[in-house]
Amino acid sequence: MAGKKDYVNSVVSGNREQIEYHIKQILGLLGEDVEREGLLETPARVTRMYEEVFSGYEVDPREVLGVTFDEQHEELVIVKDIVYYSHCEHHMAPFFGKAHIGYIPSGKIAGLSKLARLVDAITQRLQVQERVTSQIADIMEEVLQPHGVMVVVEGEHMCMCARGIKKTGSTTVTSAVRGEFRTSAALRSEFLSLLKQ
Ligand SMILES: [Zn+2]
């Protein structure tokens, strides 16, 4: 299993001055006049934005789930339409959309808002959508040890839109299944039909 260092590996705020410096360098290398009024505050603004959109680096996603115990409930739990905002690691361009999580508890459940925090901790860093999807499933499995987990993530990728590879508005859908969801087609289709409601 991944160690803590695999998830918590950088602190943007600790490198603020250096990031500002390098953003300014890039603006200059793009041929911009870095002293013109519109750009004066840009390095600082970009750095503040990075602190926010890459704040996941400061969080171990396994610690945000806030497990509670409930021996009774062993039926499918679904939290859908969790909005996320991430950045692709290939272009540092935004991708965003919704994550849907379904799981069957076996004694441990997580507060519904905690699932949203889990998604934030995983998406607020440089990512690819496939890994977002599998990490959510893996961490759910590791922390809650449920009978099964299924995760579906929908994403719109700005690097595709901006570079004309795909039309604007096209959505990429990824899924990950663990445990009973892997073996039961009925369970997968129950989850998917509940997502449509
Ligand atoms: Zn990309």
Short mmCIF file of C-alpha atoms and ligand atoms in Angstrom, two decimals:
data_model
loop_
_atom_site.label_atom_id
_atom_site.label_comp_id
_atom_site.label_asym_id
_atom_site.label_seq_id
_atom_site.Cartn_x
_atom_site.Cartn_y
_atom_site.Cartn_z
CA MET A 1 0.00 0.00 0.00
CA ALA A 2 1.03 3.56 -0.69
CA GLY A 3 2.70 5.39 2.17
CA LYS A 4 1.73 8.81 3.42
CA LYS A 5 4.49 10.41 1.36
CA ASP A 6 2.84 9.23 -1.85
CA TYR A 7 -0.10 11.50 -1.18
CA VAL A 8 1.39 14.36 0.82
CA ASN A 9 4.42 15.50 -1.12
CA SER A 10 4.49 19.28 -1.45
CA VAL A 11 3.39 22.46 0.20
CA VAL A 12 2.66 25.20 -2.32
CA SER A 13 2.49 27.97 0.28
CA GLY A 14 6.03 27.16 1.43
CA ASN A 15 7.29 27.84 -2.10
CA ARG A 16 5.19 30.94 -2.82
CA GLU A 17 8.05 33.32 -3.62
CA GLN A 18 9.76 30.86 -5.94
CA ILE A 19 6.55 30.09 -7.80
CA GLU A 20 5.84 33.81 -8.28
CA TYR A 21 9.38 34.30 -9.56
CA HIS A 22 9.08 31.51 -12.09
CA ILE A 23 5.63 32.58 -13.32
CA LYS A 24 7.12 36.00 -13.99
CA GLN A 25 9.99 34.37 -15.90
CA ILE A 26 7.54 32.43 -18.06
CA LEU A 27 5.57 35.60 -18.85
CA GLY A 28 8.83 37.20 -19.97
CA LEU A 29 9.75 34.17 -22.05
CA LEU A 30 6.36 34.39 -23.77
CA GLY A 31 7.45 37.82 -24.98
CA GLU A 32 5.28 39.77 -22.57
CA ASP A 33 6.21 43.04 -20.93
CA VAL A 34 6.10 41.83 -17.34
CA GLU A 35 6.03 45.41 -16.07
CA ARG A 36 2.81 46.42 -17.80
CA GLU A 37 -0.06 47.16 -15.49
CA GLY A 38 -2.26 44.18 -16.33
CA LEU A 39 0.52 41.73 -15.58
CA LEU A 40 2.10 43.28 -12.49
CA GLU A 41 0.02 41.25 -10.05
CA THR A 42 -0.35 38.18 -12.27
CA PRO A 43 2.50 36.11 -10.76
CA ALA A 44 1.07 36.65 -7.26
CA ARG A 45 -2.48 35.93 -8.43
CA VAL A 46 -1.47 32.74 -10.23
CA THR A 47 0.40 31.62 -7.12
CA ARG A 48 -2.65 32.24 -4.90
CA MET A 49 -4.74 30.28 -7.37
CA TYR A 50 -2.22 27.43 -7.26
CA GLU A 51 -2.39 27.43 -3.47
CA GLU A 52 -6.10 26.85 -3.78
CA VAL A 53 -6.32 24.45 -6.71
CA PHE A 54 -3.32 22.40 -5.57
CA SER A 55 -4.23 22.39 -1.88
CA GLY A 56 -4.78 18.62 -2.12
CA TYR A 57 -1.00 18.14 -1.84
CA GLU A 58 -1.26 19.16 1.79
CA VAL A 59 -3.93 16.59 2.60
CA ASP A 60 -3.72 12.84 3.04
CA PRO A 61 -7.00 11.78 1.43
CA ARG A 62 -7.18 8.74 3.70
CA GLU A 63 -7.48 11.00 6.73
CA VAL A 64 -10.50 13.02 5.57
CA LEU A 65 -13.08 10.23 5.47
CA GLY A 66 -13.99 10.45 9.15
CA VAL A 67 -15.15 6.87 9.62
CA THR A 68 -18.12 6.12 11.82
CA PHE A 69 -19.41 2.72 12.75
CA ASP A 70 -22.80 1.36 11.85
CA GLU A 71 -23.21 -2.38 12.00
CA GLN A 72 -26.75 -2.25 10.64
CA HIS A 73 -26.49 -0.72 7.23
CA GLU A 74 -25.19 -3.10 4.59
CA GLU A 75 -27.17 -1.77 1.65
CA LEU A 76 -25.92 0.26 -1.27
CA VAL A 77 -25.03 3.87 -0.37
CA ILE A 78 -24.68 6.34 -3.23
CA VAL A 79 -23.39 9.88 -3.19
CA LYS A 80 -23.68 11.40 -6.63
CA ASP A 81 -22.94 14.69 -8.37
CA ILE A 82 -19.88 15.56 -6.28
CA VAL A 83 -18.49 18.51 -8.22
CA TYR A 84 -14.70 18.59 -8.60
CA TYR A 85 -12.15 20.83 -10.26
CA SER A 86 -8.75 19.39 -11.13
CA HIS A 87 -5.76 19.95 -13.45
CA CYS A 88 -4.37 17.46 -15.93
CA GLU A 89 -0.76 16.57 -15.32
CA HIS A 90 0.09 16.62 -19.01
CA HIS A 91 -0.81 20.25 -19.71
CA MET A 92 -1.60 21.70 -16.27
CA ALA A 93 -4.94 22.59 -17.85
CA PRO A 94 -8.21 22.36 -15.91
CA PHE A 95 -10.52 19.42 -16.10
CA PHE A 96 -13.69 19.29 -14.08
CA GLY A 97 -17.00 17.56 -13.70
CA LYS A 98 -18.79 15.28 -11.30
CA ALA A 99 -17.83 12.20 -9.32
CA HIS A 100 -20.31 9.54 -8.20
CA ILE A 101 -19.49 7.07 -5.46
CA GLY A 102 -21.41 3.95 -4.49
CA TYR A 103 -20.42 1.47 -1.81
CA ILE A 104 -21.80 -1.30 0.32
CA PRO A 105 -20.67 -0.81 3.92
CA SER A 106 -19.53 -3.65 6.11
CA GLY A 107 -19.67 -1.98 9.50
CA LYS A 108 -17.91 1.27 8.61
CA ILE A 109 -19.58 4.22 6.93
CA ALA A 110 -18.37 7.73 6.09
CA GLY A 111 -20.24 11.00 6.53
CA LEU A 112 -21.63 12.15 3.20
CA SER A 113 -19.76 15.46 3.30
CA LYS A 114 -16.56 13.50 3.98
CA LEU A 115 -16.85 11.82 0.59
CA ALA A 116 -16.82 15.27 -1.01
CA ARG A 117 -13.68 16.11 1.00
CA LEU A 118 -12.09 12.90 -0.22
CA VAL A 119 -12.80 13.91 -3.83
CA ASP A 120 -11.30 17.37 -3.16
CA ALA A 121 -8.15 15.90 -1.59
CA ILE A 122 -7.62 13.71 -4.65
CA THR A 123 -8.53 16.20 -7.37
CA GLN A 124 -6.79 19.32 -6.02
CA ARG A 125 -3.44 18.26 -7.42
CA LEU A 126 -2.04 17.39 -10.86
CA GLN A 127 -3.97 14.36 -11.99
CA VAL A 128 -5.35 12.28 -14.81
CA GLN A 129 -9.02 11.39 -14.66
CA GLU A 130 -8.33 7.64 -14.66
CA ARG A 131 -6.17 7.94 -11.55
CA VAL A 132 -8.70 10.19 -9.80
CA THR A 133 -11.24 7.42 -10.33
CA SER A 134 -9.07 4.55 -9.14
CA GLN A 135 -7.67 6.47 -6.15
CA ILE A 136 -11.16 7.28 -4.89
CA ALA A 137 -12.06 3.59 -5.14
CA ASP A 138 -8.78 2.42 -3.57
CA ILE A 139 -9.02 4.78 -0.60
CA MET A 140 -12.68 3.95 -0.01
CA GLU A 141 -11.68 0.30 -0.01
CA GLU A 142 -8.65 0.78 2.23
CA VAL A 143 -10.33 2.98 4.85
CA LEU A 144 -13.90 1.63 4.96
CA GLN A 145 -13.23 -1.98 3.95
CA PRO A 146 -16.68 -2.20 2.35
CA HIS A 147 -18.17 -5.18 0.58
CA GLY A 148 -17.75 -3.27 -2.64
CA VAL A 149 -17.12 0.15 -4.21
CA MET A 150 -17.97 1.67 -7.56
CA VAL A 151 -16.83 5.08 -8.72
CA VAL A 152 -17.86 6.90 -11.88
CA VAL A 153 -16.19 10.17 -12.83
CA GLU A 154 -17.28 12.49 -15.63
CA GLY A 155 -14.86 15.11 -16.86
CA GLU A 156 -14.52 17.88 -19.38
CA HIS A 157 -10.89 18.56 -20.29
CA MET A 158 -9.74 22.02 -21.26
CA CYS A 159 -6.53 20.75 -22.84
CA MET A 160 -8.65 18.86 -25.39
CA CYS A 161 -11.06 21.76 -25.97
CA ALA A 162 -8.43 24.45 -26.25
CA ARG A 163 -6.22 22.50 -28.62
CA GLY A 164 -9.01 21.42 -30.92
CA ILE A 165 -8.51 17.70 -30.33
CA LYS A 166 -12.12 17.29 -29.31
CA LYS A 167 -15.15 19.47 -29.54
CA THR A 168 -16.09 21.64 -26.59
CA GLY A 169 -18.58 19.95 -24.32
CA SER A 170 -17.44 16.39 -24.92
CA THR A 171 -17.25 14.43 -21.70
CA THR A 172 -14.88 11.67 -20.67
CA VAL A 173 -16.37 9.01 -18.38
CA THR A 174 -14.21 6.70 -16.29
CA SER A 175 -15.20 4.06 -13.78
CA ALA A 176 -13.58 1.83 -11.18
CA VAL A 177 -15.08 -1.19 -9.44
CA ARG A 178 -13.90 -3.04 -6.37
CA GLY A 179 -15.20 -6.00 -4.39
CA GLU A 180 -18.75 -7.16 -5.07
CA PHE A 181 -19.21 -4.61 -7.84
CA ARG A 182 -16.52 -6.44 -9.76
CA THR A 183 -18.39 -9.75 -9.72
CA SER A 184 -22.03 -8.62 -9.82
CA ALA A 185 -23.39 -7.14 -13.04
CA ALA A 186 -26.71 -6.62 -11.26
CA LEU A 187 -25.05 -4.42 -8.64
CA ARG A 188 -23.28 -2.37 -11.29
CA SER A 189 -26.50 -1.79 -13.20
CA GLU A 190 -28.36 -0.90 -9.97
CA PHE A 191 -25.72 1.75 -9.28
CA LEU A 192 -25.82 3.08 -12.84
CA SER A 193 -29.64 3.23 -12.93
CA LEU A 194 -29.67 5.12 -9.60
CA LEU A 195 -27.22 7.63 -11.09
CA LYS A 196 -29.70 8.45 -13.84
CA GLN A 197 -32.52 9.35 -11.45
ZN ZN B 1 -4.14 17.50 -20.67
#
